[in-house]
Structures are given as structure tokens and as C-alpha cells.
Coordinates of C-alpha atoms in Angstrom, one line a residue:
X1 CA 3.1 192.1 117.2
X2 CA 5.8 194.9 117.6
X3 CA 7.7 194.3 120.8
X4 CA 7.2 196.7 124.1
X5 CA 9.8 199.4 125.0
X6 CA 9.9 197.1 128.5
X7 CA 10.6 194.4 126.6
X8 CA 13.2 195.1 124.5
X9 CA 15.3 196.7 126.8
X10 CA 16.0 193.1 128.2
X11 CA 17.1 192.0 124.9
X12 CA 20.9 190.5 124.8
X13 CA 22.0 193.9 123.3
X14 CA 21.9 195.0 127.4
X15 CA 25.3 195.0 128.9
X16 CA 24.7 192.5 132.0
X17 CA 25.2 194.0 136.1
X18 CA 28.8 192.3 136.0
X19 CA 29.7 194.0 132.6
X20 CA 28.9 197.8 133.6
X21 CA 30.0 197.2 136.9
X22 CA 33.4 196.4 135.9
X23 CA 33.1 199.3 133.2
X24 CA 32.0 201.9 135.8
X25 CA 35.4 200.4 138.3
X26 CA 37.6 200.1 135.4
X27 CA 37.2 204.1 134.1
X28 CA 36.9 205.3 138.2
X29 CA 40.2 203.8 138.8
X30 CA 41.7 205.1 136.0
X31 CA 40.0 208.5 137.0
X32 CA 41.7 208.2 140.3
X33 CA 45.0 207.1 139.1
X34 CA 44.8 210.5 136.8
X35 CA 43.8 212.5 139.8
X36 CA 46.1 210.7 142.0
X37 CA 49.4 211.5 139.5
X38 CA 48.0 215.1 138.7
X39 CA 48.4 216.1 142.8
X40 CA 51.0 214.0 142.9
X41 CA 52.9 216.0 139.7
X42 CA 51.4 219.5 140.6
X43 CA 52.4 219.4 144.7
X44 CA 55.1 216.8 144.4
X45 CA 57.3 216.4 141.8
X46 CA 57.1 219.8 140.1
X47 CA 57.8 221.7 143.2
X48 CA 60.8 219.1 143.6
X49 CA 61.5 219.4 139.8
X50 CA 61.7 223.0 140.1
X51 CA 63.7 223.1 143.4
X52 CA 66.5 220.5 141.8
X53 CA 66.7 222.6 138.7
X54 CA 67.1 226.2 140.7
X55 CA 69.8 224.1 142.6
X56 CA 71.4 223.1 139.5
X57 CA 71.6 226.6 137.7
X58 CA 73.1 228.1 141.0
X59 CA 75.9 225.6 140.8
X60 CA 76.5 226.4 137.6
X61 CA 76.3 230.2 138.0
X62 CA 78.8 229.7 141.3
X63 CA 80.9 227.5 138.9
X64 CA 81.5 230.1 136.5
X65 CA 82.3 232.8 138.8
X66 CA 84.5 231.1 141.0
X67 CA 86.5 230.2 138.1
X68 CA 86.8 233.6 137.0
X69 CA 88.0 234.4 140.2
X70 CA 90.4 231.6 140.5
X71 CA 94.6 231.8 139.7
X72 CA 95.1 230.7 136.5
X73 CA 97.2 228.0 137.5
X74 CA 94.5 226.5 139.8
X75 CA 92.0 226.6 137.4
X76 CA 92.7 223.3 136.0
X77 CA 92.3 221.5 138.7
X78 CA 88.8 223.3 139.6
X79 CA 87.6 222.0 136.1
X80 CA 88.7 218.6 137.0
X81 CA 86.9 218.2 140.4
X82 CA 83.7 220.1 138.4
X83 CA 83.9 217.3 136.0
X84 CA 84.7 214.5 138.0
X85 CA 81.8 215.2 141.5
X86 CA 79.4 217.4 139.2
X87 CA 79.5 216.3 136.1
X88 CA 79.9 220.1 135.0
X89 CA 82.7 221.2 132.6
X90 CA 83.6 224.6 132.0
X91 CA 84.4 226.6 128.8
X92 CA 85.9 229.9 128.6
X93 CA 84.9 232.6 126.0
X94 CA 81.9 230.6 124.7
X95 CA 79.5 232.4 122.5
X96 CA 75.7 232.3 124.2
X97 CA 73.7 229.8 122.1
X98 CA 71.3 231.2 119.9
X99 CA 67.6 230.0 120.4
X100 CA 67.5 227.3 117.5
X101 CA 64.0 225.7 118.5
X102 CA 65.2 223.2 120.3
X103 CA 62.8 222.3 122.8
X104 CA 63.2 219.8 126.2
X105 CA 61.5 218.7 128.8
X106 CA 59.8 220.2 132.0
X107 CA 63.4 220.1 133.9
X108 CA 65.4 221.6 131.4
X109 CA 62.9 224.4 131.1
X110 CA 63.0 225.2 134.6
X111 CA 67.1 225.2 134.3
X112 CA 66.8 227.6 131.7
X113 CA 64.1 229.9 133.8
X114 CA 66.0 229.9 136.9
X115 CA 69.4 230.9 134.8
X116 CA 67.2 233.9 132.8
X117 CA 66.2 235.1 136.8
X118 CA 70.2 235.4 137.8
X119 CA 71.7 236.3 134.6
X120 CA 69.2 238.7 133.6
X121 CA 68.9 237.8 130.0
X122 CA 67.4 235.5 128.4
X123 CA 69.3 231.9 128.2
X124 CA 69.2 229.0 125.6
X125 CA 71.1 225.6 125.4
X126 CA 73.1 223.5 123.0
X127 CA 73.5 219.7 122.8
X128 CA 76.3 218.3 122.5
X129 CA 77.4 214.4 122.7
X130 CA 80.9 213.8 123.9
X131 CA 83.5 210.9 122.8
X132 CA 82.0 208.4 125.3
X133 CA 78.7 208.9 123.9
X134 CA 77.1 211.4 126.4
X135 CA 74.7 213.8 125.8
X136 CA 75.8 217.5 127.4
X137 CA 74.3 220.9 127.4
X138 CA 76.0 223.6 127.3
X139 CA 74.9 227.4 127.8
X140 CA 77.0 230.7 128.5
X141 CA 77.3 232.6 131.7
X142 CA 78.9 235.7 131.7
X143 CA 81.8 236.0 134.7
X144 CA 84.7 238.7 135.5
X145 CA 83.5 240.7 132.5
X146 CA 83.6 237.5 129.3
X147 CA 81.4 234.9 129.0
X148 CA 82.0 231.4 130.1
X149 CA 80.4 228.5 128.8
X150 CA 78.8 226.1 131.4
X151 CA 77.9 222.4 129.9
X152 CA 76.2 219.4 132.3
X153 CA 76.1 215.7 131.6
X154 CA 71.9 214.9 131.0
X155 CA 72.9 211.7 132.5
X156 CA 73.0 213.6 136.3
X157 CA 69.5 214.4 135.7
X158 CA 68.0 210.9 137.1
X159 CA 64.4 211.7 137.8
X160 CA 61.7 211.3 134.8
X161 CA 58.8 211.8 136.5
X162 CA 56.3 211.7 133.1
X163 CA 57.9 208.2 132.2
X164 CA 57.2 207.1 136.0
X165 CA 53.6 208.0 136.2
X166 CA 53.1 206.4 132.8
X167 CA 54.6 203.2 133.8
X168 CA 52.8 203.3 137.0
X169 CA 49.5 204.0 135.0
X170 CA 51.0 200.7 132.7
X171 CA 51.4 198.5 135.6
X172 CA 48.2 198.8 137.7
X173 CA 46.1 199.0 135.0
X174 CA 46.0 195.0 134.8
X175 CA 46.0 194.9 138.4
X176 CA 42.9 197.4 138.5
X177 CA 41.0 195.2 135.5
X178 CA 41.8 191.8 137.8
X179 CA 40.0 193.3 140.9
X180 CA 37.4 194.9 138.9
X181 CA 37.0 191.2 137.7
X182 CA 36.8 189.5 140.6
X183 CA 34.6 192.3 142.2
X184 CA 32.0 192.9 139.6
X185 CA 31.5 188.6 139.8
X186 CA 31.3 189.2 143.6
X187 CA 28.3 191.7 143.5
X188 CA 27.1 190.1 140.2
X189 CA 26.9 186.6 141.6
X190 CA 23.7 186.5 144.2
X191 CA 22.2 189.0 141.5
X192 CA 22.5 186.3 138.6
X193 CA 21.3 183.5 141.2
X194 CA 18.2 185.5 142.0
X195 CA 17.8 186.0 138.6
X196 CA 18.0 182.5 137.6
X197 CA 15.5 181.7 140.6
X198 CA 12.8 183.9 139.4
X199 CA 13.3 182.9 135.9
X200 CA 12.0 179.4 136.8
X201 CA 9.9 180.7 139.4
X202 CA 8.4 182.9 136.3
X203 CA 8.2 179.3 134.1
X204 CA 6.0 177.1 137.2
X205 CA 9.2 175.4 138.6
X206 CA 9.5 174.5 142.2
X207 CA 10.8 178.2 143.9
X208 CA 14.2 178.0 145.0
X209 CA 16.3 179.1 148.0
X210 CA 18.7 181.6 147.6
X211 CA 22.0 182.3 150.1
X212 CA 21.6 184.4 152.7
X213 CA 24.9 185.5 152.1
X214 CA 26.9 188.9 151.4
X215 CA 26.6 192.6 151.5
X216 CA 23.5 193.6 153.5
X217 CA 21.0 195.0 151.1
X218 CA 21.9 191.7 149.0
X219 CA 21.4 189.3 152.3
X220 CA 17.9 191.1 153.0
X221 CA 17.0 190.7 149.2
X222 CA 17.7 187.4 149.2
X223 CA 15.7 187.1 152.6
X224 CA 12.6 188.4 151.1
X225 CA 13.0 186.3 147.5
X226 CA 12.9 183.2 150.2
X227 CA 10.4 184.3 152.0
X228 CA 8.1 185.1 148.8
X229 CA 9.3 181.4 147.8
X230 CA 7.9 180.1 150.5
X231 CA 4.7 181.4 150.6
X232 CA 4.1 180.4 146.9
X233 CA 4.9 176.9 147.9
X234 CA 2.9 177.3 150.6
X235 CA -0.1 178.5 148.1
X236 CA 0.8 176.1 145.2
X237 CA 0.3 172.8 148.0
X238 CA -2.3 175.0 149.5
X239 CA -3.8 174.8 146.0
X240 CA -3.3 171.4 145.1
X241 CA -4.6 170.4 148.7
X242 CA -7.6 172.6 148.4
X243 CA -8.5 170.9 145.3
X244 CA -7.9 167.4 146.2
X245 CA -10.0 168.1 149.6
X246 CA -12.7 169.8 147.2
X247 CA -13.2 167.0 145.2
X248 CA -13.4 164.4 147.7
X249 CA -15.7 166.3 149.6
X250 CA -18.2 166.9 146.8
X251 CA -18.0 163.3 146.1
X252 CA -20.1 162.2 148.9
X253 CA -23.3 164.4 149.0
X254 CA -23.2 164.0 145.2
X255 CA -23.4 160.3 145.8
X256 CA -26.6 160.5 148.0
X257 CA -27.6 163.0 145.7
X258 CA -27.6 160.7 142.6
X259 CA -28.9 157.6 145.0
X260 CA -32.1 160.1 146.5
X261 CA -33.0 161.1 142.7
X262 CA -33.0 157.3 141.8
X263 CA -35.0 156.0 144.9
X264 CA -37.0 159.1 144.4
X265 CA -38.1 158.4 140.9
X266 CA -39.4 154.4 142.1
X267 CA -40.8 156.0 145.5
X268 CA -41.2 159.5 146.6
X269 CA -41.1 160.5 149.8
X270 CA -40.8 164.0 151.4
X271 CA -37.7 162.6 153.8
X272 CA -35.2 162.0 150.8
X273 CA -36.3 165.4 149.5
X274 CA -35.3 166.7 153.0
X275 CA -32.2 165.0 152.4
X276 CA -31.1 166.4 148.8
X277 CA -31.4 169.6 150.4
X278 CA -29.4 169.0 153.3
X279 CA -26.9 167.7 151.0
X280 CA -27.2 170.9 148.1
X281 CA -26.9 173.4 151.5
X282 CA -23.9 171.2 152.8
X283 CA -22.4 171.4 149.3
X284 CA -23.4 175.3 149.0
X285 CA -21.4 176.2 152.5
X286 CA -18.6 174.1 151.3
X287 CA -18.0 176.1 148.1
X288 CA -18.8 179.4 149.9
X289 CA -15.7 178.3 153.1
X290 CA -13.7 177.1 149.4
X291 CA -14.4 179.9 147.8
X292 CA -13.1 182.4 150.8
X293 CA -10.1 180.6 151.6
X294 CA -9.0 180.6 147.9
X295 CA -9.3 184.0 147.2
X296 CA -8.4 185.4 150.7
X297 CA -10.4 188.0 152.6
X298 CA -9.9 191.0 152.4
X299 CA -8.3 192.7 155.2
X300 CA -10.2 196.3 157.0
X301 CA -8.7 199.4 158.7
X302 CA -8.1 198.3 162.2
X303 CA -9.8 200.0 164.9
X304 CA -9.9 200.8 168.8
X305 CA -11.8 197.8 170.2
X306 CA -13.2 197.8 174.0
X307 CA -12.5 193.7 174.3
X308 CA -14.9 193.2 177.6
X309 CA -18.2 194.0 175.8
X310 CA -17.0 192.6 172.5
X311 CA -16.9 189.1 173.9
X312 CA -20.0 189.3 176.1
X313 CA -21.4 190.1 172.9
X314 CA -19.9 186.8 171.2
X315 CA -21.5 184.9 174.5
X316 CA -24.8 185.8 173.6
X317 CA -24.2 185.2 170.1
X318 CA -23.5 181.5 170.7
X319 CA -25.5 181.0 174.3
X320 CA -28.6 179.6 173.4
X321 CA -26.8 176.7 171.0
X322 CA -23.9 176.6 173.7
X323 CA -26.6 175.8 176.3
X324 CA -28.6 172.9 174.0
X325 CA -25.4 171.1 173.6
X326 CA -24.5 171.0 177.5
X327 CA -21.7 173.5 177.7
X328 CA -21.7 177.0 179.7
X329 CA -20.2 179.9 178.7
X330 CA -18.1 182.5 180.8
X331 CA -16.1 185.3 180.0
X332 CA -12.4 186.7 181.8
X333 CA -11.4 190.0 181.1
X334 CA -10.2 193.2 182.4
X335 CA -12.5 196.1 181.8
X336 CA -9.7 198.3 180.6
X337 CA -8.3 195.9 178.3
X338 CA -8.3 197.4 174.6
X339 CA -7.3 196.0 170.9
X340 CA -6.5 197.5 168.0
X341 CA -8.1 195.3 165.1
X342 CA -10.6 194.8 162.1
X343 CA -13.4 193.7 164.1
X344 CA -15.0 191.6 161.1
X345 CA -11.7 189.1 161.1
X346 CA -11.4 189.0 164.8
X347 CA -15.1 187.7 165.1
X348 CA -14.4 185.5 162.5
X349 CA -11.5 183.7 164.5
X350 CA -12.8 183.9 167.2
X351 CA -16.4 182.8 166.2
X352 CA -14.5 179.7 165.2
X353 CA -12.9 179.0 168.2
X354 CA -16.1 179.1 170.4
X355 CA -18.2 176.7 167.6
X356 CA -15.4 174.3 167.8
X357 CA -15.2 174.1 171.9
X358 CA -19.2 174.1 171.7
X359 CA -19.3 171.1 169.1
X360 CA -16.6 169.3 171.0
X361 CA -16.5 169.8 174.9
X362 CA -19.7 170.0 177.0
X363 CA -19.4 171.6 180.0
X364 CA -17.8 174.9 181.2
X365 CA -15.9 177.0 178.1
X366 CA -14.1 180.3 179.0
X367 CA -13.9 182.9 176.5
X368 CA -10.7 184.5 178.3
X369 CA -8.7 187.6 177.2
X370 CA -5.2 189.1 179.0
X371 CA -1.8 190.0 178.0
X372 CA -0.3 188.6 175.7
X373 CA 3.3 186.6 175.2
X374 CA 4.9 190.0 174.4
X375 CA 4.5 193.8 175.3
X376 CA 2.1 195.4 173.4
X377 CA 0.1 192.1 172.3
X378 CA -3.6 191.0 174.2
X379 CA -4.1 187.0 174.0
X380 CA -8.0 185.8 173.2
X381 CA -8.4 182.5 174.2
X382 CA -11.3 180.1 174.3
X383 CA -10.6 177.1 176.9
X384 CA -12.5 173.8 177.0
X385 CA -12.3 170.3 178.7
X386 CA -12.7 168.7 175.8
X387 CA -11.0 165.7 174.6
X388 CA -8.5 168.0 173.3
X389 CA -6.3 167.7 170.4
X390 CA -3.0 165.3 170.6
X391 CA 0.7 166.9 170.8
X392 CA 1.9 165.9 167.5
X393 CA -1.5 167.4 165.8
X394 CA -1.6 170.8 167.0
X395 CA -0.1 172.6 164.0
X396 CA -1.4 170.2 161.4
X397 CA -5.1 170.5 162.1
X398 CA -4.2 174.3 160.5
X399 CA -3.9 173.2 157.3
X400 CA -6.8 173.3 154.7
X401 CA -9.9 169.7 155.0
X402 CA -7.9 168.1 158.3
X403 CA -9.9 166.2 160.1
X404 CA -8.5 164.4 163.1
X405 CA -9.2 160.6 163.1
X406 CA -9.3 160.4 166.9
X407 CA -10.0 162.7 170.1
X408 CA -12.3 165.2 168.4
X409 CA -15.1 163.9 166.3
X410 CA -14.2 163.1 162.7
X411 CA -16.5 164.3 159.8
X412 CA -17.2 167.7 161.8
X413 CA -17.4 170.7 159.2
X414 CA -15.7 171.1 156.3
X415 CA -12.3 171.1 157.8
X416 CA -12.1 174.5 156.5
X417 CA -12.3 176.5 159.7
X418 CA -9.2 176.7 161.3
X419 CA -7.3 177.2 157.8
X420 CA -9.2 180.3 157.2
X421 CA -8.5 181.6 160.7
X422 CA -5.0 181.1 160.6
X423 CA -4.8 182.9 156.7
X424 CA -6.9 185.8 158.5
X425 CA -4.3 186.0 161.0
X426 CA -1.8 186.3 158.9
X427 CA -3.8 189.0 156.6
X428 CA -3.7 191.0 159.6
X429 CA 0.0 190.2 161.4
X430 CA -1.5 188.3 164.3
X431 CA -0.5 184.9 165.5
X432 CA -3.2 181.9 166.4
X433 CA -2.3 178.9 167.8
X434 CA -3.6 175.5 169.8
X435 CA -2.4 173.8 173.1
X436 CA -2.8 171.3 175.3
X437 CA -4.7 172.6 179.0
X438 CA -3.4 171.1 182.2
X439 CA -5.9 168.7 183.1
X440 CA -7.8 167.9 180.0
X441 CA -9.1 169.6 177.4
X442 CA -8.3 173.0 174.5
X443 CA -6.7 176.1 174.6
X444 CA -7.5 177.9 171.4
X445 CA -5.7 181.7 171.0
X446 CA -5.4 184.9 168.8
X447 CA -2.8 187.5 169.7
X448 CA -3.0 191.1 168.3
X449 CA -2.1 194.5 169.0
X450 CA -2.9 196.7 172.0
X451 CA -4.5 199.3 171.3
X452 CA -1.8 202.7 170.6
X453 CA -3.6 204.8 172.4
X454 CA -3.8 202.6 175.5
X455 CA 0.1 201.3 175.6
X456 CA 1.6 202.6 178.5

């Protein structure tokens, strides 16, 4: 089978996060270096390059006419302070160089352009290296009607600005590849963790927790991975629970099931028919409550609901059974207090909470709605005198076949109930709970939305 175009772009030919990230830093520092040293040469150094040189051809002009203008007898001297503070000698009746090709750098250029501009004609240099092994240039400037020939020492000239940028560009180079380095592993390393996480998330292993550490976005990615983590562990012991609680609870009606058939094959008798069907329909409504809570129910649009009527409604709906069993029934609620929820999962919950109080607490149960623990939230709570459900036990009795040993009947339902309302709750972004009531007995609640078109 010929690989996908998905897949093989995952193949180890794929440069990795921290190698293009260190590529991308490397060639933008070098791009800023290069723009940094093309300002820096174009408004800096040329400008000063070019004010130096005009500086340095006005000297030498200045030179050549004052000592045209000087006494022959002083003239000596003037040469020998020219030499010795300058670094300029002077040469009398010098033929101008010819242009021989010789070419120099940026400085010298400007020299010879600012020397054209006051002589008027075009001017070209000579080299020339002395007895002490100095290179000079010499050039003629023409003064008191002959030409004079005006030589500088190259050694004066102390600025190279090419040969500066270029060892600048030598020298943070490294420096730039080290914190590339270290930053490209920085970004790269809660990447590589998280990729390493869903890697053996991806193979079945136990999901791991990553560090909430770092930039933002990476701290809120790594929030979310954790958060997916734990609701697959929540599913995978959810799953392993279900089954466990599945296959226990089969066990038993399949026993009487098997024991009936036998007893009904020596002696039949209409009661242990009665009995295999009790036990089929128990075992029917346990795979349809299994069934549900493995693959989840399917959340509706949420709508405006009028919560007043709604749980008269659920009253009625359990009354008559309410009433057989010894408990009353009462509803608590403003008129103008309104919800915004799928109707089918809040009956469900709900629904769940009455048959529960009904099962397990005779007397007066209140079906109770008001705010709730938060703006914008209404609390639906069924209260009971009941035995009530111990401290320790009021989360745990959430979870998927729990069946408390003491306080409320054991054996009731399929233990199936309260699991399914809290995963409906959480389909849905509300929050169900138990507590203790002062005095004795139940307080079972489901907070949602307000209605948006009733906040205030």
C-alpha cells in the first residue's frame, strides 16, 4: 500500500520545530545585522567617511598654498611641522600623476572627489612606500602658479569601517547561533513533551501530565492536553468499571434464569415463568441504562423554559406512585423564574432525583427551584427526609453501579442513575451535586443557565 501524502510528510526527512526555528532565528539575525550595518554605513560612517576626507583634502590644498606663499627660508620648517603633527609632506614642482588604474577604497575615493571639487580638474594618486616602510600618497596641487606635490602617510587614515562591520558580523554570528540554540530548545521543549504524550496516548498508555509551564498559548495548550487526559482516564476506568459492574450484574438474574429453566423442566408453574420475565425485563433495562451511559446522549438545542409549570408537570408525573409509597409531593418556585435548557436532559436529571427521594424517604419531598450559587445560574433541587447519604459518599455514589451498603437501601436499580445524570450534566455545562439537609435527610441539585432573555 503506497503511503498517504499526510503520512509521509511526518517521515524523518521533516526538519523538527527546534531545527526550523533556529533556521528561521539564525538567517533573521543575520538579516538584521545586514540591515543594522547598511543604516549604520549609509547614515553613519559614510557621512563621517566623507566629512574626514573633505577635511583632509582642505588641509592638503591649505598646505600647498600656504607654502607657496611662505619665505623661502621658512619653508623648511613649515614642511617639518606638516610632517611631524600631519603626517603630510610636501613636494615642489611635482608632475600630476597620471590615472594608472589604481583603484582604493571608499575613503581615498572621496579624498580624490573632494580635491577634483577645489582644484577643478580631475585628480589621481601615486603610492609610494618610504624608508621606514610606510605607505604614502602623493597627488599634485597646483599653488602660486606651479604645481606642488602633496603626499599623506595611509597610516593617519585609522578608521576601516568595511573590516569593522565584517568582524562584527564574525563575532556575533556564534553569539546569535548560541541563543538561537538555546531558544529554539526553549519553545521546542513543551512541544516535544506533548508530542511524546500523545504518542503513547496514541499507542493505549496511561495519558500523561504535561507542565503548565511557559509562554501563554503553550501553558493553555498544555492545559487542554491535561484536561483531554483526564477525561480519557476518566472514560478508560469509566470503561473498565462499566464492564466489571455489567458483568456482575448479569450474573445474577442469569443465575435464577438457569435455576427457573431447570425447576421448570421437573415442575412447571406459571410463578417461575413470572419470574424469568421479571428477570429478562430487569436484564433488558440494564443493557438499555448500559447502553446510554456508554455511548453518551446526545445533547439538543437549548431552549427558553417557564420552570413553574415544568415541575408541576414532573409532580403529576410521579404523584400517584409518590402517593403509594407514603411520600407527598410539593413544589417551590417563583412564577417568573426561567431556564435556558434541553428540556429532554433536564427531565431526565431531574426525573432521577424525584424516583430516588420517592424510593427512599417517605413523607414530604420538595421539588424546589431558586437562584442559583452564581449570577446567571437557577438551582433545581429535590429535598427529602430520608436517611440521607453519609459525608464521605456524596461524590462517590456518582460513579457508574455504586450502591451504598448502608443509609439507603442496597440492591435499588442498576446503580446507573446518578452516573448518567451527572454525564448529561456535563453534555450540557451544568453542575449536579448531593448534600447533607439540616435535620435529616437529601438534597439532590442541578444548576443551569437563566434564561438570556430574562437576565437582568
Amino acid at each position: 500500500m503506497q503511503p498517504t501524502a499526510g503520512l509521509s510528510e511526518t517521515g524523518p526527512h521533516k526538519r523538527t520545530l527546534r531545527q526550523q526555528t533556529l533556521r528561521a532565528m539564525l538567517v533573521l539575525v543575520l538579516l538584521l545585522e545586514l540591515a543594522f550595518a547598511g543604516v549604520a554605513l549609509l547614515f553613519v560612517l559614510m557621512p563621517m567617511a566623507q566629512r574626514s576626507a573633505d577635511d583632509l583634502a582642505g588641509l592638503m590644498v591649505l598646505s600647498a598654498q600656504t607654502w607657496a606663499e611662505l619665505p623661502p627660508q621658512t619653508r623648511p620648517a613649515f614642511q617639518q611641522e606638516l610632517h611631524n603633527r600631519y603626517r603630510l609632506s610636501l613636494l615642489p614642482d611635482m608632475q600630476p600623476p597620471a590615472d594608472n588604474g589604481m583603484t582604493h577604497g571608499l575613503y581615498i575615493g572621496f579624498v580624490e572627489q573632494s580635491l577634483q571639487q577645489r582644484t577643478g580638474h580631475a585628480v589621481y594618486f601615486r603610492q609610494q612606500t618610504d624608508a621606514q616602510g610606510h605607505i604614502w600618497l602623493w597627488t599634485s596641487i597646483p599653488a602660486g602658479g606651479r604645481d606642488i606635490g602633496v603626499g599623506f602617510d595611509t597610516g593617519r587614515i585609522q578608521t576601516q569601517p568595511i573590516r569593522a562591520l565584517l568582524i562584527g558580523l564574525a563575532l556575533t554570528l556564534p553569539l546569535s547561533f548560541l541563543l538561537a540554540l538555546w531558544w529554539a530548545r526553549r519553545i521546542s521543549r513543551p512541544l516535544v513533551s506533548m508530542e511524546q504524550a500523545a504518542a503513547g496516548l496514541a499507542r493505549g498508555d496511561t495519558p500523561q501530565r504535561l507542565s503548565q509551564s511557559g509562554p501563554r498559548e503553550i501553558a493553555n495548550l498544555a492545559a487542554h492536553f491535561n484536561q483531554m487526559a483526564e477525561r480519557i482516564d476518566a472514560l478508560l476506568q469509566a470503561r473498565t468499571t462499566l464492564l466489571v459492574g455489567v458483568s456482575h450484574d448479569l450474573r445474577s438474574p442469569l443465575a435464577r434464569i438457569r435455576l427457573a429453566l431447570e425447576l421448570q423442566r421437573m415442575a412447571p408453574t406459571p410463578e417461575r415463568l413470572d419470574q424469568i420475565e421479571r428477570d429478562v425485563l430487569a436484564m433488558d433495562r440494564l443493557i438499555g441504562e448500559v447502553l446510554a451511559l456508554a455511548r453518551g446522549l446526545r445533547a439538543q438545542a437549548a431552549e427558553d423554559l417557564v420552570l413553574k409549570p415544568w415541575l408541576q408537570e414532573r409532580l403529576q408525573m410521579h404523584d400517584e406512585w409518590a402517593t403509594s409509597r407514603g411520600a407527598t409531593l410539593g413544589v417551590q418556585c417563583p412564577d417568573d423564574l426561567h431556564a435556558w435548557v434541553d428540556d429532554a436532559a433536564l427531565q431526565r436529571v431531574v426525573d432521577n432525583f424525584l424516583t430516588n427521594a420517592v424510593h427512599y424517604a417517605a413523607g414530604p419531598i420538595t421539588l424546589q427551584a431558586g437562584p442559583g450559587s452564581s449570577p446567571g445560574r437557577v438551582r433545581i433541587a429535590v429535598l427529602d427526609r430520608g436517611p440521607g447519604v453519609p459525608a464521605d459518599q456524596l461524590d462517590a455514589v456518582f460513579a457508574p453501579f455504586t450502591r451504598l451498603d448502608s443509609a439507603r437501601t442496597p440492591g435499588h436499580g442498576s446503580g446507573l442513575g446518578l452516573a448518567i445524570a451527572r454525564q448529561l450534566a456535563q453534555q450540557h455545562g451544568w453542575e449536579v451535586g448531593l448534600q447533607q439537609r439540616d435535620g435529616g435527610g437529601l438534597i439532590a441539585w442541578v444548576e443551569a443557565p437563566v434564561s438570556p432573555i430574562h437576565l437582568v
